Short mmCIF file of C-alpha atoms and ligand atoms in Angstrom, two decimals:
data_model
loop_
_atom_site.label_atom_id
_atom_site.label_comp_id
_atom_site.label_asym_id
_atom_site.label_seq_id
_atom_site.Cartn_x
_atom_site.Cartn_y
_atom_site.Cartn_z
CA UNK A 49 48.63 -24.71 19.39
CA UNK A 50 48.12 -27.72 17.14
CA UNK A 51 44.72 -28.38 18.76
CA UNK A 52 43.79 -24.76 18.31
CA UNK A 53 44.76 -24.88 14.63
CA UNK A 54 42.73 -28.03 13.99
CA UNK A 55 39.70 -26.46 15.74
CA UNK A 56 40.15 -23.40 13.56
CA UNK A 57 40.27 -25.71 10.54
CA UNK A 58 36.99 -27.39 11.51
CA UNK A 59 35.35 -24.00 12.09
CA UNK A 60 36.54 -22.82 8.70
CA UNK A 61 35.20 -25.96 7.02
CA UNK A 62 31.84 -25.46 8.75
CA UNK A 63 31.61 -21.85 7.58
CA UNK A 64 32.37 -22.95 4.02
CA UNK A 65 29.62 -25.58 4.23
CA UNK A 66 27.02 -23.09 5.49
CA UNK A 67 27.93 -20.56 2.81
CA UNK A 68 27.79 -23.28 0.18
CA UNK A 69 24.42 -24.53 1.36
CA UNK A 70 22.84 -21.09 1.53
CA UNK A 71 23.80 -20.51 -2.12
CA UNK A 72 21.79 -23.57 -3.07
CA UNK A 73 18.04 -24.00 -3.01
CA UNK A 74 16.48 -27.41 -2.65
CA UNK A 75 14.45 -28.30 -5.71
CA UNK A 76 11.24 -30.29 -5.38
CA UNK A 77 13.10 -33.38 -6.54
CA UNK A 78 15.41 -33.01 -3.57
CA UNK A 79 18.56 -32.21 -5.56
CA UNK A 80 20.40 -28.97 -4.84
CA UNK A 81 20.04 -26.28 -7.45
CA UNK A 82 21.71 -22.90 -7.60
CA UNK A 83 19.82 -19.98 -6.06
CA UNK A 84 18.75 -18.10 -9.21
CA UNK A 85 18.19 -14.77 -7.44
CA UNK A 86 21.62 -14.86 -5.76
CA UNK A 87 23.34 -15.76 -9.06
CA UNK A 88 21.47 -13.09 -11.01
CA UNK A 89 22.41 -10.47 -8.40
CA UNK A 90 26.04 -11.50 -8.80
CA UNK A 91 25.98 -11.34 -12.60
CA UNK A 92 23.59 -8.34 -12.59
CA UNK A 93 21.62 -10.15 -15.30
CA UNK A 94 18.29 -11.93 -15.53
CA UNK A 95 17.83 -14.33 -18.46
CA UNK A 96 14.23 -14.29 -19.64
CA UNK A 97 12.63 -16.77 -22.03
CA UNK A 98 10.43 -14.74 -24.36
CA UNK A 99 8.47 -15.22 -27.55
CA UNK A 100 9.94 -13.95 -30.82
CA UNK A 101 7.02 -14.98 -33.06
CA UNK A 102 4.27 -12.98 -31.39
CA UNK A 103 3.62 -9.39 -32.40
CA UNK A 104 2.68 -7.07 -29.49
CA UNK A 105 4.16 -9.47 -26.89
CA UNK A 106 7.53 -10.55 -28.29
CA UNK A 107 8.48 -10.30 -31.94
CA UNK A 108 11.90 -10.37 -33.60
CA UNK A 109 12.58 -7.21 -35.57
CA UNK A 110 14.71 -8.51 -38.43
CA UNK A 111 16.17 -5.05 -39.12
CA UNK A 112 17.57 -4.50 -35.63
CA UNK A 113 17.85 -8.19 -34.71
CA UNK A 114 16.11 -7.37 -31.42
CA UNK A 115 12.95 -8.78 -29.92
CA UNK A 116 10.29 -6.19 -29.17
CA UNK A 117 6.95 -6.21 -27.41
CA UNK A 118 4.99 -5.70 -24.22
CA UNK A 119 6.62 -8.64 -22.45
CA UNK A 120 10.11 -7.47 -23.40
CA UNK A 121 9.48 -4.00 -21.96
CA UNK A 122 7.84 -5.43 -18.85
CA UNK A 123 10.78 -7.81 -18.31
CA UNK A 124 13.23 -4.90 -18.66
CA UNK A 125 11.30 -2.79 -16.12
CA UNK A 126 11.08 -5.70 -13.69
CA UNK A 127 14.79 -6.48 -14.09
CA UNK A 128 15.66 -2.92 -12.96
CA UNK A 129 13.31 -3.34 -9.99
CA UNK A 130 14.93 -6.60 -8.95
CA UNK A 131 18.60 -5.86 -9.68
CA UNK A 132 18.76 -2.07 -9.53
CA UNK A 133 19.62 0.42 -12.30
CA UNK A 134 22.67 -1.54 -13.48
CA UNK A 135 20.63 -4.75 -13.96
CA UNK A 136 20.54 -6.20 -17.47
CA UNK A 137 17.76 -8.24 -19.06
CA UNK A 138 18.99 -10.95 -21.43
CA UNK A 139 16.48 -12.50 -23.81
CA UNK A 140 16.35 -16.05 -25.16
CA UNK A 141 13.75 -17.03 -27.75
CA UNK A 142 11.27 -19.69 -26.75
CA UNK A 143 8.20 -21.18 -28.39
CA UNK A 144 5.09 -22.55 -26.71
CA UNK A 145 6.70 -25.99 -26.96
CA UNK A 146 10.27 -25.21 -25.84
CA UNK A 147 9.62 -22.82 -22.93
CA UNK A 148 9.12 -25.41 -20.17
CA UNK A 149 12.09 -27.64 -21.06
CA UNK A 150 14.39 -24.61 -21.43
CA UNK A 151 13.40 -23.41 -17.96
CA UNK A 152 13.73 -26.81 -16.35
CA UNK A 153 17.17 -27.35 -17.93
CA UNK A 154 18.39 -24.03 -16.55
CA UNK A 155 18.86 -22.30 -19.94
CA UNK A 156 16.61 -19.46 -18.79
CA UNK A 157 15.79 -18.05 -15.35
CA UNK A 158 12.15 -17.23 -16.00
CA UNK A 159 9.50 -17.53 -18.71
CA UNK A 160 7.53 -14.46 -19.74
CA UNK A 161 5.98 -15.77 -22.92
CA UNK A 162 2.16 -15.52 -23.17
CA UNK A 163 1.98 -18.50 -20.84
CA UNK A 164 -1.30 -19.23 -19.11
CA UNK A 165 -1.25 -20.25 -15.47
CA UNK A 166 -2.84 -23.72 -15.44
CA UNK A 167 -3.01 -26.33 -12.65
CA UNK A 168 -1.17 -28.91 -14.83
CA UNK A 169 1.72 -26.54 -15.54
CA UNK A 170 1.82 -25.46 -11.89
CA UNK A 171 2.79 -29.03 -11.05
CA UNK A 172 6.06 -28.53 -12.93
CA UNK A 173 6.88 -24.83 -12.46
CA UNK A 174 5.96 -22.03 -10.06
CA UNK A 175 3.96 -19.06 -11.36
CA UNK A 176 3.92 -15.40 -10.35
CA UNK A 177 0.53 -13.79 -10.03
CA UNK A 178 -1.02 -12.85 -13.36
CA UNK A 179 0.51 -9.92 -15.25
CA UNK A 180 -1.95 -9.95 -18.19
CA UNK A 181 -5.43 -11.37 -18.63
CA UNK A 182 -6.11 -12.80 -22.05
CA UNK A 183 -8.79 -15.14 -23.38
CA UNK A 184 -8.85 -17.61 -26.25
CA UNK A 185 -10.46 -16.52 -29.52
CA UNK A 186 -10.33 -17.26 -33.25
CA UNK A 187 -8.93 -15.38 -36.24
CA UNK A 188 -10.52 -15.72 -39.69
CA UNK A 189 -10.25 -14.13 -43.10
CA UNK A 190 -12.61 -11.16 -43.50
CA UNK A 191 -15.92 -12.27 -45.01
CA UNK A 192 -15.56 -15.84 -43.67
CA UNK A 193 -18.72 -17.77 -42.84
CA UNK A 194 -17.16 -18.61 -39.47
CA UNK A 195 -18.42 -15.97 -37.02
CA UNK A 196 -17.59 -17.71 -33.72
CA UNK A 197 -16.01 -20.86 -32.33
CA UNK A 198 -19.25 -22.91 -32.55
CA UNK A 199 -19.37 -22.37 -36.33
CA UNK A 200 -16.21 -24.51 -36.48
CA UNK A 201 -17.96 -27.52 -35.01
CA UNK A 202 -18.49 -29.55 -38.19
CA UNK A 203 -16.58 -32.49 -39.64
CA UNK A 204 -14.25 -31.20 -42.32
CA UNK A 205 -13.40 -28.03 -40.41
CA UNK A 206 -9.69 -27.51 -39.76
CA UNK A 207 -8.49 -25.22 -36.96
CA UNK A 208 -4.87 -24.14 -36.85
CA UNK A 209 -2.89 -23.78 -33.63
CA UNK A 210 0.58 -24.14 -32.14
CA UNK A 211 2.20 -27.15 -30.44
CA UNK A 212 2.61 -26.69 -26.69
CA UNK A 213 -0.16 -24.11 -26.37
CA UNK A 214 -3.19 -24.98 -24.30
CA UNK A 215 -5.35 -23.48 -27.08
CA UNK A 216 -5.05 -26.68 -29.13
CA UNK A 217 -6.50 -28.64 -26.20
CA UNK A 218 -9.21 -26.10 -25.30
CA UNK A 219 -10.56 -25.90 -28.84
CA UNK A 220 -11.49 -29.59 -28.72
CA UNK A 221 -14.08 -28.77 -26.03
CA UNK A 222 -15.68 -25.96 -28.03
CA UNK A 223 -15.54 -27.44 -31.52
CA UNK A 224 -15.12 -31.22 -30.96
CA UNK A 225 -15.88 -32.14 -34.59
CA UNK A 226 -13.12 -29.96 -36.05
CA UNK A 227 -9.66 -31.28 -36.83
CA UNK A 228 -6.79 -29.44 -35.15
CA UNK A 229 -3.61 -28.86 -37.15
CA UNK A 230 -0.65 -27.95 -34.95
CA UNK A 231 2.23 -25.86 -36.31
CA UNK A 232 5.56 -25.14 -34.59
CA UNK A 233 5.11 -21.41 -34.01
CA UNK A 234 2.72 -18.54 -34.61
CA UNK A 235 4.33 -17.25 -37.78
CA UNK A 236 3.95 -20.70 -39.35
CA UNK A 237 0.39 -20.98 -38.07
CA UNK A 238 -0.53 -17.68 -39.69
CA UNK A 239 1.14 -18.67 -42.96
CA UNK A 240 -0.96 -21.85 -42.88
CA UNK A 241 -4.14 -19.80 -42.40
CA UNK A 242 -3.21 -17.52 -45.28
CA UNK A 243 -2.56 -20.44 -47.59
CA UNK A 244 -5.98 -21.89 -46.77
CA UNK A 245 -4.89 -24.92 -44.74
CA UNK A 246 -7.61 -24.21 -42.19
CA UNK A 247 -10.71 -22.10 -41.70
CA UNK A 248 -9.47 -20.40 -38.53
CA UNK A 249 -6.46 -19.95 -36.29
CA UNK A 250 -6.97 -20.22 -32.55
CA UNK A 251 -4.99 -18.83 -29.65
CA UNK A 252 -5.30 -15.91 -27.21
CA UNK A 253 -7.05 -12.74 -28.37
CA UNK A 254 -3.99 -10.51 -27.76
CA UNK A 255 -1.79 -12.68 -30.02
CA UNK A 256 -4.49 -12.75 -32.71
CA UNK A 257 -4.86 -8.95 -32.51
CA UNK A 258 -1.15 -8.74 -33.27
CA UNK A 259 -1.72 -10.75 -36.46
CA UNK A 260 -4.72 -8.67 -37.54
CA UNK A 261 -2.82 -5.40 -36.95
CA UNK A 262 -0.21 -6.65 -39.45
CA UNK A 263 -2.77 -8.22 -41.78
CA UNK A 264 -5.98 -6.19 -41.82
CA UNK A 265 -7.67 -8.77 -44.08
CA UNK A 266 -7.96 -11.02 -41.04
CA UNK A 267 -10.14 -10.37 -37.97
CA UNK A 268 -10.71 -11.70 -34.49
CA UNK A 269 -14.36 -12.79 -34.33
CA UNK A 270 -16.82 -14.08 -31.73
CA UNK A 271 -15.16 -12.79 -28.56
CA UNK A 272 -13.23 -14.90 -26.06
CA UNK A 273 -14.36 -18.32 -24.85
CA UNK A 274 -11.77 -19.08 -22.12
CA UNK A 275 -9.83 -17.17 -19.48
CA UNK A 276 -6.05 -17.11 -19.97
CA UNK A 277 -4.23 -15.34 -17.13
CA UNK A 278 -0.53 -15.01 -18.04
CA UNK A 279 2.03 -15.78 -15.34
CA UNK A 280 5.81 -15.61 -15.14
CA UNK A 281 7.13 -19.12 -14.59
CA UNK A 282 10.22 -19.98 -12.55
CA UNK A 283 11.70 -23.32 -11.62
CA UNK A 284 10.36 -25.02 -8.49
CA UNK A 285 12.38 -24.33 -5.36
CA UNK A 286 13.19 -20.70 -6.25
CA UNK A 287 10.98 -18.96 -3.68
CA UNK A 288 13.25 -15.90 -3.17
CA UNK A 289 13.29 -15.28 -6.94
CA UNK A 290 9.53 -15.76 -7.20
CA UNK A 291 8.94 -13.34 -4.32
CA UNK A 292 11.24 -10.79 -5.96
CA UNK A 293 9.30 -11.15 -9.23
CA UNK A 294 5.92 -10.64 -7.53
CA UNK A 295 7.19 -7.56 -5.64
CA UNK A 296 8.74 -6.13 -8.82
CA UNK A 297 5.43 -6.57 -10.63
CA UNK A 298 3.62 -4.71 -7.84
CA UNK A 299 6.15 -1.86 -8.01
CA UNK A 300 5.92 -1.59 -11.79
CA UNK A 301 2.13 -1.45 -11.50
CA UNK A 302 2.14 1.11 -8.66
CA UNK A 303 4.57 3.44 -10.45
CA UNK A 304 2.31 3.66 -13.50
CA UNK A 305 4.95 2.02 -15.74
CA UNK A 306 2.70 -0.97 -16.34
CA UNK A 307 -0.19 1.16 -17.66
CA UNK A 308 2.22 3.12 -19.86
CA UNK A 309 3.37 -0.13 -21.45
CA UNK A 310 -0.19 -1.32 -21.96
CA UNK A 311 -0.94 1.97 -23.71
CA UNK A 312 2.27 1.82 -25.76
CA UNK A 313 1.57 -1.67 -27.13
CA UNK A 314 -2.23 -1.94 -27.16
CA UNK A 315 -3.37 1.71 -27.34
CA UNK A 316 -4.00 1.53 -31.08
CA UNK A 317 -5.28 -2.02 -31.33
CA UNK A 318 -8.85 -2.11 -32.61
CA UNK A 319 -11.13 -4.13 -30.33
CA UNK A 320 -8.67 -4.30 -27.43
CA UNK A 321 -10.21 -3.42 -24.03
CA UNK A 322 -7.59 -0.94 -22.85
CA UNK A 323 -9.38 0.11 -19.65
CA UNK A 324 -9.91 -3.53 -18.70
CA UNK A 325 -6.16 -4.15 -18.97
CA UNK A 326 -5.02 -1.18 -16.86
CA UNK A 327 -3.81 -1.90 -13.31
CA UNK A 328 -4.08 0.52 -10.36
N1 LIG B 436 -1.71 -18.71 -23.42
C1 LIG B 436 -1.76 -19.93 -24.13
C2 LIG B 436 -0.76 -20.92 -23.60
O1 LIG B 436 -0.13 -20.65 -22.63
C3 LIG B 436 -1.58 -19.75 -25.63
C4 LIG B 436 -0.46 -18.84 -26.02
C5 LIG B 436 0.85 -19.56 -26.28
O2 LIG B 436 0.90 -20.47 -27.09
O3 LIG B 436 1.82 -19.15 -25.69
O4 LIG B 436 -0.57 -21.98 -24.08
#
């Protein structure tokens, strides 16, 4: 009987170990990390890192104290796909600079924040396939002599951008003589443009359209000069979660929800290529 009991004890311990291990995913560094998808299913909540300074994508509405935008709506739709109708999307504000550290520290489960898929970033995080195709452009005051990015290539030119964005690196290739002034977020960068601290602000066209919708005295000029495919970033070693995100994106596209959201947020934006953004 004693023998039987001790065998039963060992079996029980083994089961516990297997259950424990399956709830953990190995991270690239080798340390065990919680399985984000399993935890989110348990809590029926996905915590998304989103922008709150970017009209059209993610902007804080000070009246309602809620963040609104295309990415917020897309994250909500994808959350329902992944977790079912009871699933809740929780939103944490990030900036271009804070999004990667917040993800890697486990403060958020995923980033959906105008983040371009780049090879350098893909060394640190895993990306979903692209959910929006942007391109870098410039915003200037109406009537400005600057008509495209090459017009900024003179010593004395100042281009405004945001820390942690790849735009501030890219611009150096297209206007190497210009000085780049980096602000902490897009609302500060726009304030700097308005107060004349630079001749142009550079980031993705969609973000700049958001600023010109609010401030019609400013326009996006010269077209795009890079390709910026936006991806949802998750921590390395979270394959089940990444697969669930990619499938949810496909479902949201197939059901027509994606195109509805594109129309809702970009339908009235002058210069935005609506048809080009639609997904079948
Ligand atoms: N898409 C660019 C990037 O990922 C610029 C937009 C942003 O700052 O989020 O850096």
